[in-house]
Amino acid sequence: MNEQRFRLFAGGRIDRERAVRFDFDGERYTGFAGDTVASALLAHGVHLVGRSFKYHRPRGILSAGAEEPNALLQVGRGAYTLPNQRATQVELYAGLSATSQNRWPSLRFDAGAVSSLLSPLFPAGFYYKTFMWPPSFWLRHYEPLIRRAAGLGRSPTEPDPDRYEKMHVHCDVLVVGAGAAGLAAALSAGRTGARVMLADEQSEPGGWLLGSKTAIDDAPAVEWIASALEDLRSMPEVRVLPRTTVTGYYDHNYLVALERVGDHLPPGTGGARPRQRLWKIRARQVVLATGAHERPLVFRNNDRPGIMLAGAARQYVNRYAVRPGESAVVVTNNDSAYPAAIDLSDCGMQVHIVDVRSRPPEAMAAAARQRSIEIFAGHALVAAHGHARVREVTLASLDAARTGYTGTPRRLSCDLVAMSGGLNPAVHLFSQSRGRIVYSPERGCFVPGESVQAERSAGAANGTFPLAYCLSEGREAGKAAAAAAGFRKRGGLRSPKVEGEREQPAEAWWISPPSRAGAPLNKHFVDFQNDVSAADIALAAREGYRSVEHVKRYTTTGMGTDQGKTSNTNAIAIISQTLGVDPSQVGVTTFRPPYTPLTFGALAGRDIGELADPVRTTPMHDWHLAHGAAFEDVGQWKRPWYYPAAGESMQDAVDRECLAARNAIGILDATTLGKIDIQGADAAEFLDRIYTNGFRKLAPGRCRYGLMCGEDGMVFDDGVTARLADRHFLMSTTTGGAARVLAWLEEWSQTEWPELEVYFNSVTEQYAVASISGPFARALLEELATGIDLGPEALPFMSWGEGRVAGIPARIVRVSFTGESSFEINVPSDYGLYLWTTLMRAGARYGITPFGTEAMHVLRAEKGFIIAGQDTDGTVTPDDLGLGRMVSRHKDFIGKRSLARPDCRRADRKQLVGLLTEDPQTVLPEGAQIVDRVLPRPPMKMIGHVTSSYFSANLGRSIALALLRGGRERHGERVVLPLPKRRVAATVTAPVFYDEQGERLRA
Amino acid sequence: MKYSIFSLLRNAFSYHENWPAAWRSPDPRSAYDVVIVGGGGHGLATAYYLARNHRITNVAVLEKGWLGGGNTGRNTTIIRSNYLWDESAHLYEHALRLYEGLSRDLNYNIMLSQRGVLNLAHNLGDLRELSRRVNAIRLNGIDSEILNPAEIKAMVPILNTSPSSRYPVLGASLQRRGGTARHDAVAWGLARGADARGVDIIQNCEVTGIRHSGGAVEGVETTRGYIRTKKVGVVVAGHASVLAEMAGFRLPVESHPLQALVSEPIKPIHHCVVMSNAVHVYVSQSDKGELVIGAGIDAYHSYAQRGSLPVIEEQMGALIELFPIFSRLRMLRQWGGIVDVCPDASPIIGKTPVRNLYFNCGWGTGGFKATPGSGWVFAHTIAHDTPHPLNAAFTLERFTSGALIDEHGAAAVAH
Amino acid sequence: MLLIHCPWCGPRNEDEFSYGGEAHIVRPAAPEAESDAQWADYLFMRTNRKGLNLERWVHTHGCGRWFNVARDTVTHRIEAVYGMGEAPPVQSRGGG
């Protein structure tokens, strides 16, 4: 099918030198560069391109732009495939492959069309009224049936091979839309020197002018467009973005636009360029010159292929040099269809005009009659006939009341119906900016009301349709926007000369009456994509769904991929007729972003894959990698979890690591713990208010473990804080809590106690930390350390000292999370890896063993040390943890008052206990729930749960920590833990399993 | 008229021109036994169960806009009862059980679709939390199970379970009875049911004041006149604080935008509901083919039914991490609702400092799934002036005593 | 995306900031002396203003400083920005 039978011999914005091959539903076609898929198919006489959602009715090409509800195609193959692409916007590229959607087995013979036969049973909302009996059938039979019918195109099934990127920009004036008004606005704003951005959806600027034969300054409009663009290019502060749709208008003049950088090129050929670019624009002023969408007319079978909008027909003729048929009926309620009829006639079609108005515009009618176009004034289309293509229409003369017909209906054969129900300003972005749109009875459409943000509408978007007014309004809007942004230039721009146009008002005409008085409306479609007819809308109103939102949701009108661009106003008008109120009283649905669908990938940008979230690693990370560590994600950090040797299971490795830490030396990379440097005259006082326990009396050189509560009295973090000097502390926090704790300190310091002199700095990444534990830890460190006495008297437990380790300046802190004699060696980060490898080398003869977070958890659990966030969950007080002794009575601190509330003083609060399973080999799963008594079946009363649970190689048995109701009073009692397939009995104990007196720790 | 395939058939012959209104549109009367403020799902359910369970039918539901136009019509329609604490689990499970019979009870198909809800775990802490939750839920008699990555992959083949992803999927909990329901249908079905039992549903009627004297409520001022009443139940989601101020007290809630979005409709490819706490997204596919996607609340407090773009961008990053094949699909529509969030992420259902004035609020991000259960217990509370056992713990008083029900982990995403 | 004028850094996008909730909540000087109800009022009860709201923000990904903002919670219009501890230049009011 290479013959473009309907291509005109001359004209259009296509490049006849560049033929482009593509295929549709397996057939091969040829178009030209500059074509859309829709125009190229029409050049071959192909109108039938899709099936509707509900009734699978054959559908053609309705429009020539973003409002297209019907011509949705699956475009591209394999990983590049894209569902629901509007044929009217997809630019042709070599090798493009498109298929129709929502049909089986083929577009022409679609088995789904059986639903059309049953359509009398499927009025709006039918599914709410049936499929309820028998009840068991819903989930097993009915719903799967409905689901099978769901959707239009198909999702890709492979990851996206394309890239997306984002741009963040500021500008003084953003002009949206480069039609007549937008170009005029950009010109007048640009000449003031303001930073202007002009974004336009189409492949070339010009808007509807590209498809009209109008002259500007006595030359074809395209010449004016070209010179306007040349002027704009000469302005250094102006940026013109074609193929860029502004899709969202958010708070504080923040707008989002999608630039289709590579969608018009064959997939995979864009090279380093992204497929699409998301522009995030902060504009001081915005001019909305977004144009208008033509409304369809509502008559029986108005959805047949070959029925299109009159303006679109004109676009196909003039912009794409395509004759959309042989014989056209142009039906209208306004003047704009006359030039369309003339253009269709001039390209060789036979044309009739049906004008619902009894008095057609004189000059235009005369021009039409000159071309032998017959005009049926005061007539309406009763129905269209044909199936896969319109064949014929019935028209009839309207009676005086305009609710029925007089005389004999006539039939006209045709293969194109070009309809115009008037224009709807594209007020989407205006509405998103929170502006209220108002109904204009004179213009029969909704227009922007008062601006809320720094924005103004111009041209057709403002309900101003004649070209001369569009140009002047655009010019004034651009000038005013620039002035509001602080840019002025004397002298006005000359107004371009435009052929005189004086339009008669459109008649508010929404729907053709049924063929006989009292007959039901049938197949008068309002929303084409979702098959919503006028009868559906009337039914909704009759059933009480009267709010426009109810009608929309009940009938699904306006909820398709076009979001009702062609249907919303007609739907509102039909509701108003049904209810007998003015359209302004029906109200409008909210226009929500985006204006046209926005690619998920573009919204995600580069923040996916390994860039989804930053990865934080310690200076020793490469060593861990080289030594086969398995890693655990803790916040953004990668921490070694355990270091399996060849052939070892995780449990083997953890057992070995735990034994080494108690019998030789274990070494842990503790760099990730949060470190906050705190200084100032009032630092001690501040810490006193933050921690539950006292810090004022802590001597320099000493450390103290502290608990931090929220103001609700619940523990939220813990850690050891060292007093480095009188006014200088170093606080450690949990790995995951570091940022939160710093923010917490800043908040209290700045907002509640600004009178305290205290400063905070995160130094987490300034220091690398190796913590060595075990009976030989001191011996090893003594080999490497200089300038510091490491003896237990000189450097006792909970103190710190400075010296050098392996020649590196180091702070050595005697804290222990393992319960063994431990030394935490802090060195500047750059030396971390050197410190670690030196320790490993020198420690080899002591059997030094790196251990990961899992062994660390086991070792600390043997000692009953809690992990905030694991053994606490935001509902646990210090006393619940058995740490009541750390709650100072002598001072206030954050959360103290909350601890005195009745619920915090209950005796049966959940308290931290140990659990020993009856079978010492059984390791309870963490999260197991505790009951007193197992019942044959749930529900059972739960009295607590396991927070930490491990096999302890050192003890040769399993251990667990749990929060248990009234647990402190229950030591020695037996409890049961019912698990999905078994139950485990355990004895409640104190939460310390090893070295209760802490002798090893202090050694 | 009873809805069924037979009534559809019968009406097909009369071109569907004889269907009666699903509810009347009465003018407000001067007095009612009970006034429910708020015509969303919870308010309509309250009115429905007042009539159905307690035979209190002299009831008005006052809605300032259109029925179901607040969070009922703006949520992502997920239904589940996998809550940690006993109090919540029992309340949400009661709701789920009511949902399971609601289409029949109302003779209105709410299109409950129990295709399963998966909650993903991405780190060891998540896994621990998941196990705790699943164990607790099971012992409360509610279905819940844990899946390993291979089982997850078998159930959702398009999910990225690669161990090398930034936050790999380590496991999931599954509630098979969880799923979705058609949100509008829930509101409309309840409205029809309440109306049929005599409740006056009055739209476009905004409450502007709450009159009380001697510590007891007397009536409400509205844009359509003053209405006397013995009892007032306030169920206005995001606007609870505004109504509380009219009655002279404050609530422990903050209103935030919660955003959601849908994709263009595509052929079915994703059958259950997938939620991820750690990477902040949840997604299901509707019976119309749209992917329905939600995330966390916007951080700042707001009464605007819209949110900020960065929340959506982050959510899309998370979505594509989990479902790389969705990258080329497109966002069709984004919107926001106003949710009122309690400090413990649990609702308040009960009495207030004003006698015979009851509040039901603070549902945060989780209200839709509770709709019939919430109405059931709130109706009981209003009818008997004492809470139902299922909402006894959800008092306003708990913020004084400290007996909070901390469900932060249970919300779809961490706040 | 809100545009917030940090008093120290100038106008910046909302995503550089963190929201800090209602402003001018005074922590009782002697918490121990508060009744449970008074304490609950401080701890949990909020005005949750619909209309012009006085609220706190912190420039987390900038200077790290806290400050107050008067912002309409319906329109999101920002009427004033002022320092911690300063009296509000406008009064909170209902609206919308």
PDB file of N, CA, C and O in Angstrom, chain A residues 79 96 383 803 921:
ATOM      1  N   ALA A  79      11.039  -3.752  23.811  1.00  0.00           N
ATOM      2  CA  ALA A  79      11.214  -2.912  24.988  1.00  0.00           C
ATOM      3  C   ALA A  79      10.822  -1.472  24.712  1.00  0.00           C
ATOM      4  O   ALA A  79      10.621  -0.687  25.627  1.00  0.00           O
ATOM      5  N   LEU A  96       8.626   3.004  11.755  1.00  0.00           N
ATOM      6  CA  LEU A  96       7.623   3.024  12.826  1.00  0.00           C
ATOM      7  C   LEU A  96       6.635   1.874  12.643  1.00  0.00           C
ATOM      8  O   LEU A  96       6.195   1.594  11.518  1.00  0.00           O
ATOM      9  N   ALA A 383     -28.740  11.374  12.241  1.00  0.00           N
ATOM     10  CA  ALA A 383     -27.959  10.159  12.450  1.00  0.00           C
ATOM     11  C   ALA A 383     -26.929  10.017  11.343  1.00  0.00           C
ATOM     12  O   ALA A 383     -27.077  10.600  10.269  1.00  0.00           O
ATOM     13  N   GLY A 803      46.238   9.235  71.568  1.00  0.00           N
ATOM     14  CA  GLY A 803      47.605   8.798  71.333  1.00  0.00           C
ATOM     15  C   GLY A 803      47.759   8.541  69.856  1.00  0.00           C
ATOM     16  O   GLY A 803      47.041   9.121  69.037  1.00  0.00           O
ATOM     17  N   GLN A 921      18.278 -25.732  71.482  1.00  0.00           N
ATOM     18  CA  GLN A 921      18.670 -25.605  70.073  1.00  0.00           C
ATOM     19  C   GLN A 921      17.653 -24.799  69.265  1.00  0.00           C
ATOM     20  O   GLN A 921      17.944 -24.377  68.157  1.00  0.00           O
TER      21      GLN A 921
END
